[in-house]
Structure formats: structure tokens, C-alpha cells
mmCIF file of C-alpha atoms in Angstrom:
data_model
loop_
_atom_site.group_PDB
_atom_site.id
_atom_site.type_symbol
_atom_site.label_atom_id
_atom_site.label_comp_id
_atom_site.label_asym_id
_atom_site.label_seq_id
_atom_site.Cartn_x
_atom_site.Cartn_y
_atom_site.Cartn_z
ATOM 1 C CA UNK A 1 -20.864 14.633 -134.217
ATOM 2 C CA UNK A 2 -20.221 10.722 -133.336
ATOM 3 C CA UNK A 3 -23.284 9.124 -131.849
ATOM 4 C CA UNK A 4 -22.878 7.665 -128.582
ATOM 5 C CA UNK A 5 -23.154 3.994 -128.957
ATOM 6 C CA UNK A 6 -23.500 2.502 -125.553
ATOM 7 C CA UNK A 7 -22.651 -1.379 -126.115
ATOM 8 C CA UNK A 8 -24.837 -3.580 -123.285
ATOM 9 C CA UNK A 9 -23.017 -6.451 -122.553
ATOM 10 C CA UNK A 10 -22.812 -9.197 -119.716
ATOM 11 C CA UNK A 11 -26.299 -9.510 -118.140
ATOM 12 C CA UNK A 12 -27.427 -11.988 -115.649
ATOM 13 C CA UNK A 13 -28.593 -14.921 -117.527
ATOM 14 C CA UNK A 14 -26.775 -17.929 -117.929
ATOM 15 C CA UNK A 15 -25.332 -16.898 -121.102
ATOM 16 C CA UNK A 16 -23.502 -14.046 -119.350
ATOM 17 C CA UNK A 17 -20.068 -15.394 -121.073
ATOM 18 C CA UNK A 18 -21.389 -15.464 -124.349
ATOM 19 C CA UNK A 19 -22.633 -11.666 -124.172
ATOM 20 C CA UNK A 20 -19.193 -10.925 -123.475
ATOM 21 C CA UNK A 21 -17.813 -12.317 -126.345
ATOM 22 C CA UNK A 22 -20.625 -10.993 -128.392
ATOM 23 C CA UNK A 23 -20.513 -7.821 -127.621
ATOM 24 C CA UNK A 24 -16.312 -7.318 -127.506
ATOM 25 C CA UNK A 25 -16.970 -8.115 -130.817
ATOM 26 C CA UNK A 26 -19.119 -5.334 -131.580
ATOM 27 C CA UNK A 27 -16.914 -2.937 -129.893
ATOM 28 C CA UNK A 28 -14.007 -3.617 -131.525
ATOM 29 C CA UNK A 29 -15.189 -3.558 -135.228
ATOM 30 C CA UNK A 30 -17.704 -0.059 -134.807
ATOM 31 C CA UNK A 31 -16.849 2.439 -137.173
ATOM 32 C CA UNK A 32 -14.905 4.634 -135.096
ATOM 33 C CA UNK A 33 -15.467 7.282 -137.715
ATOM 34 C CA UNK A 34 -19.235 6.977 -136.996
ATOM 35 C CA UNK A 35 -19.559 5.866 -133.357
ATOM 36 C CA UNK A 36 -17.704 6.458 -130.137
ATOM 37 C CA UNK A 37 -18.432 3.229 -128.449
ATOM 38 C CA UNK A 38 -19.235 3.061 -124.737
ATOM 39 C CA UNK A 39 -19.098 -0.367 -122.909
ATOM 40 C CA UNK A 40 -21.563 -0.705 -120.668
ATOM 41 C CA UNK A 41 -21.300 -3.956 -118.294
ATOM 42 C CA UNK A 42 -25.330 -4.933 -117.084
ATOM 43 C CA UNK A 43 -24.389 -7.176 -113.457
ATOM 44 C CA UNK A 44 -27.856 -6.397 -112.283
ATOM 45 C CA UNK A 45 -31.121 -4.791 -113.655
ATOM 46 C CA UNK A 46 -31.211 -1.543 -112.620
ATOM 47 C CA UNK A 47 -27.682 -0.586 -114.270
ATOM 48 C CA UNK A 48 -29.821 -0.390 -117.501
ATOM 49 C CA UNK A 49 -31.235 3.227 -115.755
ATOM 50 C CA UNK A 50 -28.370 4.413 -113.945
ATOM 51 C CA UNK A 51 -25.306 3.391 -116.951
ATOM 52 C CA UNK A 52 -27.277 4.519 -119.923
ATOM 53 C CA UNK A 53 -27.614 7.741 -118.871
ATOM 54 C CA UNK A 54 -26.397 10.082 -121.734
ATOM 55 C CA UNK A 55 -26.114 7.614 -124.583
ATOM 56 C CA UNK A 56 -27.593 8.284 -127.653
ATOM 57 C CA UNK A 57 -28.167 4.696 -128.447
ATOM 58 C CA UNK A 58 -27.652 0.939 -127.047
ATOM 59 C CA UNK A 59 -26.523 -1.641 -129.232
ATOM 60 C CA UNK A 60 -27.453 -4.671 -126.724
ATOM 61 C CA UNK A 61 -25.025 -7.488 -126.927
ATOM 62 C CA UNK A 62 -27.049 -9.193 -123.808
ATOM 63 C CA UNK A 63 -28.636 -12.766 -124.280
ATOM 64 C CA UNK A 64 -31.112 -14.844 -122.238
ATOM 65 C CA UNK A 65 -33.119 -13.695 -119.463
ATOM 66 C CA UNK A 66 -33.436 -9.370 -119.024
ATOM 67 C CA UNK A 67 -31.652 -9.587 -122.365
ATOM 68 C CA UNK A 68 -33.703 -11.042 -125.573
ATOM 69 C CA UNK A 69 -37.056 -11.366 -123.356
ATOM 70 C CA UNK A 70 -38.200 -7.551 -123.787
ATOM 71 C CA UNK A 71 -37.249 -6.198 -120.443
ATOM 72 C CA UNK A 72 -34.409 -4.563 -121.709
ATOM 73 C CA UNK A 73 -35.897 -3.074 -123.997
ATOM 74 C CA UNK A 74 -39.263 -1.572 -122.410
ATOM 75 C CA UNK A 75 -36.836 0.415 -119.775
ATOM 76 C CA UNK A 76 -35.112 1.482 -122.823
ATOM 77 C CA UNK A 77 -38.514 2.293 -124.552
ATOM 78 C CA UNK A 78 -39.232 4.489 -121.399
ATOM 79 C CA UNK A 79 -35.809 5.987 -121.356
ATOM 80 C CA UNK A 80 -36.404 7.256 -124.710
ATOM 81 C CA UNK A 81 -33.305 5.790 -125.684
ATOM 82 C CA UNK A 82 -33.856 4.118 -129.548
ATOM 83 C CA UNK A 83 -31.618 0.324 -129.303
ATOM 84 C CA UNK A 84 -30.948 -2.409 -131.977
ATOM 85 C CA UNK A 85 -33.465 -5.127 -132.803
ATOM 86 C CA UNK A 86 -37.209 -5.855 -131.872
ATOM 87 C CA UNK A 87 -39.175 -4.247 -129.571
ATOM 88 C CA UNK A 88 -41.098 -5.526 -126.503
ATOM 89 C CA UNK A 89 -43.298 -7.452 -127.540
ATOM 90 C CA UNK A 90 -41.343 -9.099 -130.699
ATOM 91 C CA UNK A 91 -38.470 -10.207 -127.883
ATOM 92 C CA UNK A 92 -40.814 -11.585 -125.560
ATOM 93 C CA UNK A 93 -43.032 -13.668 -128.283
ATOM 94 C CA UNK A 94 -39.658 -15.073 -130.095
ATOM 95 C CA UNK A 95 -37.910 -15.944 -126.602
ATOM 96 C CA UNK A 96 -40.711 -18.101 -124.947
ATOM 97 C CA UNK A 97 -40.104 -21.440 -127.873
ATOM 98 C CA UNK A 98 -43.960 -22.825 -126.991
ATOM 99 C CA UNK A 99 -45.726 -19.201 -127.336
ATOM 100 C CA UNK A 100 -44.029 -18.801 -130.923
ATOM 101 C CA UNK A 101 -44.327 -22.560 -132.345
ATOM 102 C CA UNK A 102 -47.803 -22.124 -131.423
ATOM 103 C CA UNK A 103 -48.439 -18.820 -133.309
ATOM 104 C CA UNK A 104 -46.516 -20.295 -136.360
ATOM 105 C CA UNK A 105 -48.507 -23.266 -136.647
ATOM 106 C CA UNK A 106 -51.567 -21.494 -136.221
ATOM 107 C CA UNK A 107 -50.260 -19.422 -139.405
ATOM 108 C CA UNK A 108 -49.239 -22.835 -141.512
ATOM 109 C CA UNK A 109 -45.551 -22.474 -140.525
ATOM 110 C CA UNK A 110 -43.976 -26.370 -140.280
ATOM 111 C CA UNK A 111 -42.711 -27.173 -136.682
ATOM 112 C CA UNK A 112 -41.744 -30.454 -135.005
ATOM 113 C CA UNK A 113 -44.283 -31.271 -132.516
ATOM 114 C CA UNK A 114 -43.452 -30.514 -128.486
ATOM 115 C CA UNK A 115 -45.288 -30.299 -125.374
ATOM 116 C CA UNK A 116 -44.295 -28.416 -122.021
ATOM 117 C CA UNK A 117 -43.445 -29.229 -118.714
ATOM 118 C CA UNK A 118 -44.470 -26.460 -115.753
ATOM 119 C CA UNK A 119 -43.484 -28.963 -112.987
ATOM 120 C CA UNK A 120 -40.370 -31.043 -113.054
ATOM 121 C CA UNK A 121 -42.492 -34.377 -111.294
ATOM 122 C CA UNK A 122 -44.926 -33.947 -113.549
ATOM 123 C CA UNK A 123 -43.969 -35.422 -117.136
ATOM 124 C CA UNK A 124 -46.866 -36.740 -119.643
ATOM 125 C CA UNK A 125 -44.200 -39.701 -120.605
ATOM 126 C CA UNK A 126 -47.659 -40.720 -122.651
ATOM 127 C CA UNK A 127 -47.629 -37.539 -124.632
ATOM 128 C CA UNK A 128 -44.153 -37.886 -125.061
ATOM 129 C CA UNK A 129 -44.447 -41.518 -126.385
ATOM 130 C CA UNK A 130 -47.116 -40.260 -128.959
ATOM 131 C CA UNK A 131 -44.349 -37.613 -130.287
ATOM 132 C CA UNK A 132 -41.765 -40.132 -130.231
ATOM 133 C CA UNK A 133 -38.110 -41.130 -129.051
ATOM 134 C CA UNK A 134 -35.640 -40.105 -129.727
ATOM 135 C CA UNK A 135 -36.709 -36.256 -128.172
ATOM 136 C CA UNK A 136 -34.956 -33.184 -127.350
ATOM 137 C CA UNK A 137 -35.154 -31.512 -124.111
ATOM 138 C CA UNK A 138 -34.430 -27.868 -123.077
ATOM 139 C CA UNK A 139 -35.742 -24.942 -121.579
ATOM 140 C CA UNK A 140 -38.470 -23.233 -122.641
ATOM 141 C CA UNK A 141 -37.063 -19.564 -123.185
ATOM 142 C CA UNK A 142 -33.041 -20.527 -123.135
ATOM 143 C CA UNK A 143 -31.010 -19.831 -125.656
ATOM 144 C CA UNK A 144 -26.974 -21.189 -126.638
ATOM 145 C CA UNK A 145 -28.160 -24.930 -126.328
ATOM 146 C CA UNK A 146 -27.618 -24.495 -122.590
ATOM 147 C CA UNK A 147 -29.196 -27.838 -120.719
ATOM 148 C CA UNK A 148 -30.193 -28.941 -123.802
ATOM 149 C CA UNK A 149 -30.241 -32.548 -124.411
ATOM 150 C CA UNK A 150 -31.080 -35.180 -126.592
ATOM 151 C CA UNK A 151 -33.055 -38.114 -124.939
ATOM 152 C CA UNK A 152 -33.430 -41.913 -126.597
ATOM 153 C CA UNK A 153 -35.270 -43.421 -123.909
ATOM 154 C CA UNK A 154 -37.758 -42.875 -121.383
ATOM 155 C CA UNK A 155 -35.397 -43.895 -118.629
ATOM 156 C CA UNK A 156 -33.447 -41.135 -119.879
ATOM 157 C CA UNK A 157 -36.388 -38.187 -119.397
ATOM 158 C CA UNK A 158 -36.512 -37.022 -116.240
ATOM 159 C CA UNK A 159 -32.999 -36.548 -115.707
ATOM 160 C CA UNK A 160 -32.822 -34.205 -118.708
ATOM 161 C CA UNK A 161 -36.183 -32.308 -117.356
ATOM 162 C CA UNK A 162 -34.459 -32.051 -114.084
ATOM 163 C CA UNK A 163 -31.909 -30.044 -115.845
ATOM 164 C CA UNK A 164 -33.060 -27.780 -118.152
ATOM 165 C CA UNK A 165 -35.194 -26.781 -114.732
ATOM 166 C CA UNK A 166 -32.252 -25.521 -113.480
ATOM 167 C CA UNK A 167 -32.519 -22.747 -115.861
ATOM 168 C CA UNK A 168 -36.130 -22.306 -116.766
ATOM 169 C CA UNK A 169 -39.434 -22.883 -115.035
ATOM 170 C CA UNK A 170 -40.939 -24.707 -118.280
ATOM 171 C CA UNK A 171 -38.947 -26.537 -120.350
ATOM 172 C CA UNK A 172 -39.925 -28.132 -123.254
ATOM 173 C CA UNK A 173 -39.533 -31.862 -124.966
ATOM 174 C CA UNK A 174 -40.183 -31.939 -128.781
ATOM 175 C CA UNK A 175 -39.669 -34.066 -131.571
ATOM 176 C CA UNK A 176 -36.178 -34.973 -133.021
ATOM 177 C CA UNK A 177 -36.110 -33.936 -136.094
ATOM 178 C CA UNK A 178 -32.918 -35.882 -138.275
ATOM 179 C CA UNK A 179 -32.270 -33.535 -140.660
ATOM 180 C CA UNK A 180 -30.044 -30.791 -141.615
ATOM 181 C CA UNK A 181 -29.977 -27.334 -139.825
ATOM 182 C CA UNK A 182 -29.784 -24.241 -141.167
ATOM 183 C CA UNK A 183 -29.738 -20.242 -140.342
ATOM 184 C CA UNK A 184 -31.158 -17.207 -142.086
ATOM 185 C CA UNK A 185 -30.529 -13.877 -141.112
ATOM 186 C CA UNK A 186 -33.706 -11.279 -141.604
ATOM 187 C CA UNK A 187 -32.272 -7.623 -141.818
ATOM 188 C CA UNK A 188 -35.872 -5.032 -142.058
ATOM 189 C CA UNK A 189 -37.160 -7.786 -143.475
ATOM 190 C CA UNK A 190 -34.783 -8.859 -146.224
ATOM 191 C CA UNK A 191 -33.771 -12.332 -146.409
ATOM 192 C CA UNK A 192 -29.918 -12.685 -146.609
ATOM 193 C CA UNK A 193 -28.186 -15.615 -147.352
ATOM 194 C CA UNK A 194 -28.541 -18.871 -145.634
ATOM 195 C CA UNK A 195 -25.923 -20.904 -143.773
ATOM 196 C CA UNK A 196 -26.059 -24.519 -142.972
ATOM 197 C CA UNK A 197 -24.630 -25.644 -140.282
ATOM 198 C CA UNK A 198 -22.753 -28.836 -139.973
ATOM 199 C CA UNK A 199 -21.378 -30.040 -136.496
ATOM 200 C CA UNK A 200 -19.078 -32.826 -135.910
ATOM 201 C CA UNK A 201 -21.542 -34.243 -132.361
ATOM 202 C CA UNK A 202 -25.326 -35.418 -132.934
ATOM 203 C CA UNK A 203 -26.686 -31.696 -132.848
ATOM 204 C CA UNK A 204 -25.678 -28.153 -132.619
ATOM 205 C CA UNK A 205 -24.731 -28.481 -128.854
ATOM 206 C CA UNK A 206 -23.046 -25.466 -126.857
ATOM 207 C CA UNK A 207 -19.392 -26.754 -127.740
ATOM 208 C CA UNK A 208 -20.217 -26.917 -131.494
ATOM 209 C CA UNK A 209 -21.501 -22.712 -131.022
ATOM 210 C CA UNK A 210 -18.394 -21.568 -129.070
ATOM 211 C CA UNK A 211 -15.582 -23.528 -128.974
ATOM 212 C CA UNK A 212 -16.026 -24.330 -133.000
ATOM 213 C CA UNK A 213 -14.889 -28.163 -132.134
ATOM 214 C CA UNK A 214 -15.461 -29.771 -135.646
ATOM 215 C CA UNK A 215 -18.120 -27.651 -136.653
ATOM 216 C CA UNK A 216 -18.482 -26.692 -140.780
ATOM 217 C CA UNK A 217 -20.398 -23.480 -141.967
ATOM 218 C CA UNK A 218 -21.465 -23.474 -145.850
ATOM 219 C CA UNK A 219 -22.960 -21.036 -147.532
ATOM 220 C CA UNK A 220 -26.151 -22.334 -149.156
ATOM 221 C CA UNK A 221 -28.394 -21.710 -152.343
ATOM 222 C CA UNK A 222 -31.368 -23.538 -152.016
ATOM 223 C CA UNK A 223 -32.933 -25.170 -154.461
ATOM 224 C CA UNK A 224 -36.031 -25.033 -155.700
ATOM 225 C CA UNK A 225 -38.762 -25.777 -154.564
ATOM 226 C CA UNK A 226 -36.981 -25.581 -151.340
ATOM 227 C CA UNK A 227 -36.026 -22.361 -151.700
ATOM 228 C CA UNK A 228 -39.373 -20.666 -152.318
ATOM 229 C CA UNK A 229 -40.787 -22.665 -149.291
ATOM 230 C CA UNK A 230 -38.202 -21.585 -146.966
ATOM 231 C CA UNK A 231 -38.885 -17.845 -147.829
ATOM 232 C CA UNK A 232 -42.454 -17.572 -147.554
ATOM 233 C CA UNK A 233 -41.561 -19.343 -143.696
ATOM 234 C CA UNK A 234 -39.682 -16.704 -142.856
ATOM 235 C CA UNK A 235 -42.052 -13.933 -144.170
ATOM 236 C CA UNK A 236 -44.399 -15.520 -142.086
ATOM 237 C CA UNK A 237 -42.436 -15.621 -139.012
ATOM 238 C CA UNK A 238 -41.040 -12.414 -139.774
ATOM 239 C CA UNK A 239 -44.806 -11.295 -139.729
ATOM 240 C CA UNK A 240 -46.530 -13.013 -136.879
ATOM 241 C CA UNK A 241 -43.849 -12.658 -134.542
ATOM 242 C CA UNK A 242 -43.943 -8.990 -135.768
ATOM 243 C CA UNK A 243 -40.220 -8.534 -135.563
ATOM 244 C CA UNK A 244 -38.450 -5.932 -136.425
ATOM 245 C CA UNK A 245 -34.676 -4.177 -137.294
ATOM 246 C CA UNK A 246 -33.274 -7.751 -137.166
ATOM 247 C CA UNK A 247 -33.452 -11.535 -136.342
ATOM 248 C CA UNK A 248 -31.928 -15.018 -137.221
ATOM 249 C CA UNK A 249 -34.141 -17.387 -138.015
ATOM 250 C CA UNK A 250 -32.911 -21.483 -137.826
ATOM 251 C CA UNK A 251 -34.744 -24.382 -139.306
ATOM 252 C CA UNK A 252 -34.202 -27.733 -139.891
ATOM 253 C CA UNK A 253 -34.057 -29.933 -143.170
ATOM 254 C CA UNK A 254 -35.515 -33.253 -143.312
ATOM 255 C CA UNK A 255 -35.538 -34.615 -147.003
ATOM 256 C CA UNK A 256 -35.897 -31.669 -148.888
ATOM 257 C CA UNK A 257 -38.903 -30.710 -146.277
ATOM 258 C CA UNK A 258 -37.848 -27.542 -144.007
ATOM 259 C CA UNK A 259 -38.929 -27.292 -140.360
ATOM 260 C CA UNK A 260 -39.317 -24.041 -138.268
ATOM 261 C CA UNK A 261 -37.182 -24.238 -135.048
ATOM 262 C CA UNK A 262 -36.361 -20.812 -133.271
ATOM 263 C CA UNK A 263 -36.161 -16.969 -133.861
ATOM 264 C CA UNK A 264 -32.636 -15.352 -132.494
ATOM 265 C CA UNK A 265 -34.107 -11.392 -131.863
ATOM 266 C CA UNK A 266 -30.284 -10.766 -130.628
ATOM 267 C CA UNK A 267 -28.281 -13.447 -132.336
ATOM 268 C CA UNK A 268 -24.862 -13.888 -131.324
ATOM 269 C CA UNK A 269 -22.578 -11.043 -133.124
ATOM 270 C CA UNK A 270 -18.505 -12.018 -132.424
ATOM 271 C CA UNK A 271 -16.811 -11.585 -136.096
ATOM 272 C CA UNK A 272 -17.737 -15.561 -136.367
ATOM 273 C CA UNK A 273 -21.159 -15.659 -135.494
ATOM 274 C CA UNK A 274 -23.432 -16.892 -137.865
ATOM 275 C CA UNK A 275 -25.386 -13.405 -138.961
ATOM 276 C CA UNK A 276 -21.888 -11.773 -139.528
ATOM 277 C CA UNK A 277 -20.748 -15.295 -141.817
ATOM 278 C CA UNK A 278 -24.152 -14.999 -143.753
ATOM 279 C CA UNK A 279 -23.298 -10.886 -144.201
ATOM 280 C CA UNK A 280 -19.983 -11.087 -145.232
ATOM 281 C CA UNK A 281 -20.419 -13.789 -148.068
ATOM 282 C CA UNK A 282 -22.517 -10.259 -149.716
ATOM 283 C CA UNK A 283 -18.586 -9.410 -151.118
ATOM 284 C CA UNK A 284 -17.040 -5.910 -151.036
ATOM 285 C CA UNK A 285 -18.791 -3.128 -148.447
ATOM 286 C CA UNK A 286 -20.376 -6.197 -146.619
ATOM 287 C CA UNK A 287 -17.670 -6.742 -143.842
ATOM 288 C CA UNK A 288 -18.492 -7.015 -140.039
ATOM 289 C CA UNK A 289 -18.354 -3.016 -139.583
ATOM 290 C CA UNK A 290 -20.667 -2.447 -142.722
ATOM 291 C CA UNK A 291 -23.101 -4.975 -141.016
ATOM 292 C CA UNK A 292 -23.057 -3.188 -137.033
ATOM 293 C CA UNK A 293 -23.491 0.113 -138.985
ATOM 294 C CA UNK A 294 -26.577 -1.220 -140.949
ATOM 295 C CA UNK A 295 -28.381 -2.958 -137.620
ATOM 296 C CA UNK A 296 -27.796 0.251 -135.912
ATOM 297 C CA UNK A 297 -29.478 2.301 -138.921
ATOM 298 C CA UNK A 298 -32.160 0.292 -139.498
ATOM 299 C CA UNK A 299 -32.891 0.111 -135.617
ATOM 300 C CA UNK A 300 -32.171 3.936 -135.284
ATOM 301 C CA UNK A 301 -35.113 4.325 -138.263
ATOM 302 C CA UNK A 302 -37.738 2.330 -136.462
ATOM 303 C CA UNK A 303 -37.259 3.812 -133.116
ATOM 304 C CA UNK A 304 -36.114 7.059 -133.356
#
């Protein structure tokens, strides 16, 4: 008998559109052999109880806030219904930037220094001198690059705080980091390959993600020592964050020297998302239905 596969998609978080896309991904490419797939459109929290009702699992396409931040998936927990990716605690720790750059630094992991903001009037512009302009400015548990900006100047600050307020109530300045960014998927803990990404702007801004304006994706071998660096980061963020099922993890490059930036517990998944690219580049019996089959598996194994 097909497993019920309810697909969660939409959400209320700013990155509502970008669930959508994510997730009409998903549906499309399930193995229809395996999985009858059941949309299941989240416009306000307690849809989760009364639409997932009868499914035998929920592959959550959501993103942002009651989507990646572990509320989701403790009313799932408490449903009894198993779901893709990390649990709880894994979603919450990975989503809130400051909380997880401060666990990985505690463990040795490389990260470009920040501080936080809790009020928008209330900016340490001398802690921000001592990290040093140019900066980049965002909120402290958003995701997609949404109100994220890159400041030069101190003029320039509170303008960009003002904004990323608009979708966070801490945001967070930290150092700009010129180097090259790249993306590793983690699947149960196995490192797949890397992709560097390489967009046409200054940074990987919201237009570079979605609307693919000038934006190059290369499949990378690291060298060594590179190479061996970069995986023992990622088995150490893979550990302290205590994720599970699967994540994307991004860094940044800087002259051979690799810099922890963010975990992705539910990384965008339309066919040219970054996880799917890394996948795919596997060959034969790695397409985009081989990989929703494998994260629904795995996830089905751990919490089942």
C-alpha cells in the first residue's frame, strides 16, 4: 500500500512564496509508485492538527517562522505523525544564527564574528567598529536573504537594522567575509558533494536564490588541505547542532581558509535548489525522485 505523503507547504512566514515553489516541486517529482502525495496548504497554525489528520507522513516544504524553527515539528511529534528532517530541538538551535555560531565556536568551528541587536535604537556602532566595515545585516532567525543587507558605512547601519526588524525581533550584524561561498548537503550524516556558488551581485542576495539572475553553480572537489578541514566542520556542526535525517550546510572561502555561516534544516527543494544540484551530480539512480525518496526513508527510520 502507497504511504500517504502529506506535502506541508505555504506557511506564514515571510518566505511563504518560496515554500510554494519548494514544495510543488516535491509534489510533482514523488514516486507515484511509492507515495500518493497529499498537498496540504498551512495559512495558519492550527491547520497542522486539523489537515494532517490521516497522513502517514509530512514531507514539510515550509520555511521561516512555524516552519524550520521546531514548532512544526513538536505538534507533529505529538501527533505521532514521523516528518522529514530534524527534530525540535535541531530546528530551533540551527534557525536562531547567534544560538548556533555560538555553540560552533565554542566547539572550534571557524565563524565570522557578529553581535546582536534586541532593540532597533539601540546599536553598539562601537562593537560594530571593532568587527569592522564593511558588515552584513539581517535577521537573526530569517532565512532566503530576506532584509538582508550589506552595510559600508556607519551612516548606512541603522537603516539596514530598521529593516531586518521588520521581520525579526533580533537581528544580527557580522563580519563581511570576501570570499567564496559554498553549500554542502548532509544526508544521515554523509557528506555529499559540495557546490559553490557564484552570483553575478556582491553576495548571494534573494534575486541571485530565485530568480537565478546571473548566478553560476559548480560542482566542487576540494582540495586538500581544504577539503579535510571542511569535513571535520561539518561533522562538527552536524554533531553539536545534533541534526538529523538532513541539512545544508553553507560556508564561506576566504584564501583557502573556510568559514562556517548557516545550517538549512529544510533547505529549499524545487528541481534547482541547491541539495537536489549537489544530489544529482551522484550520476545514474541519483535524480530528484531518488533524492525525495531517500529524505523520506531516512526521516521515516529516525522517527518512526
Amino acid at each position: 500500500m502507497k504511504k500517504k505523503i502529506g506535502v506541508l507547504m505555504g506557511g506564514i512566514s515571510s518566505e511563504r512564496e518560496i515554500s510554494l515553489m519548494s514544495s510543488r516541486g516535491m509534489m510533482k517529482h514523488l514516486d507515484k509508485e511509492k507515495f500518493e502525495a497529499i498537498p496540504i496548504e498551512i495559512n495558519k497554525k492550527d491547520d497542522v492538527f486539523t489537515k494532517c489528520q490521516g497522513i502517514d507522513f509530512a514531507l514539510i516544504g515550509l520555511h521561516g517562522e512555524f516552519g524550520e524553527d521546531g514548532c512544526v515539528q513538536s505538534i507533529l511529534s505529538a501527533m505521532d505523525i514521523p516528518y522529514s528532517g530534524c527534530g525540535p530541538l535541531p530546528s530551533a538551535l540551527a534557525m536562531d544564527k547567534d544560538t548556533s555560531k555560538k555553540l560552533l565556536r565554542f566547539a572550534g568551528v571557524r565563524t565570522a564574528d557578529w553581535l546582536v541587536v534586541t532593540e532597533k535604537d539601540q546599536i553598539d556602532y562601537e562593537g560594530v567598529a571593532a568587527i569592522g566595515y564593511p558588515v552584513f545585516v539581517k535577521p537573526n532567525s530569517g532565512g532566503s536573504s530576506i532584509a538582508t543587507n550589506l552595510v559600508r558605512q556607519k551612516e548606512d547601519l541603522a537603516e539596514a537594522v530598521a529593516e531586518a526588524f521588520k521581520y525579526d525581533n533580533e537581528v544580527m550584524i557580522e563580519a563581511y567575509i570576501n570570499g567564496d561561498e559554498i553549500s554542502i548537503p548532509m544526508i544521515d550524516g554523509d557528506i555529499y558533494p559540495t557546490i559553490a556558488i557564484k552570483p553575478a551581485g556582491e553576495f548571494y542576495d534573494i534575486k541571485a536564490k530565485y530568480e537565478a539572475v546571473g548566478t553560476e553553480y559548480v560542482v566542487l572537489d576540494l582540495d586538500s588541505p581544504l577539503k579535510e578541514e571542511v569535513e571535520e566542520m561539518l561533522h562538527t556542526t552536524w554533531r553539536e547542532l545534533k541534526l538529523e535525517s538532513y541539512a545544508r550546510i553553507d560556508m564561506l572561502v576566504r584564501e583557502g581558509v573556510p568559514y562556517f555561516l548557516e545550517a538549512n534544516t529544510l533547505p529549499g527543494m524545487t528541481p534547482k535548489s541547491l541539495v537536489p544540484k549537489s544530489y544529482a551530480s551522484l550520476g545514474e539512480g541519483h535524480s530528484y525522485t531518488d533524492l525525495l525518496t531517500k529524505m523520506i526513508e531516512v526521516s521515516w527510520d529516525i522517527k518512526h
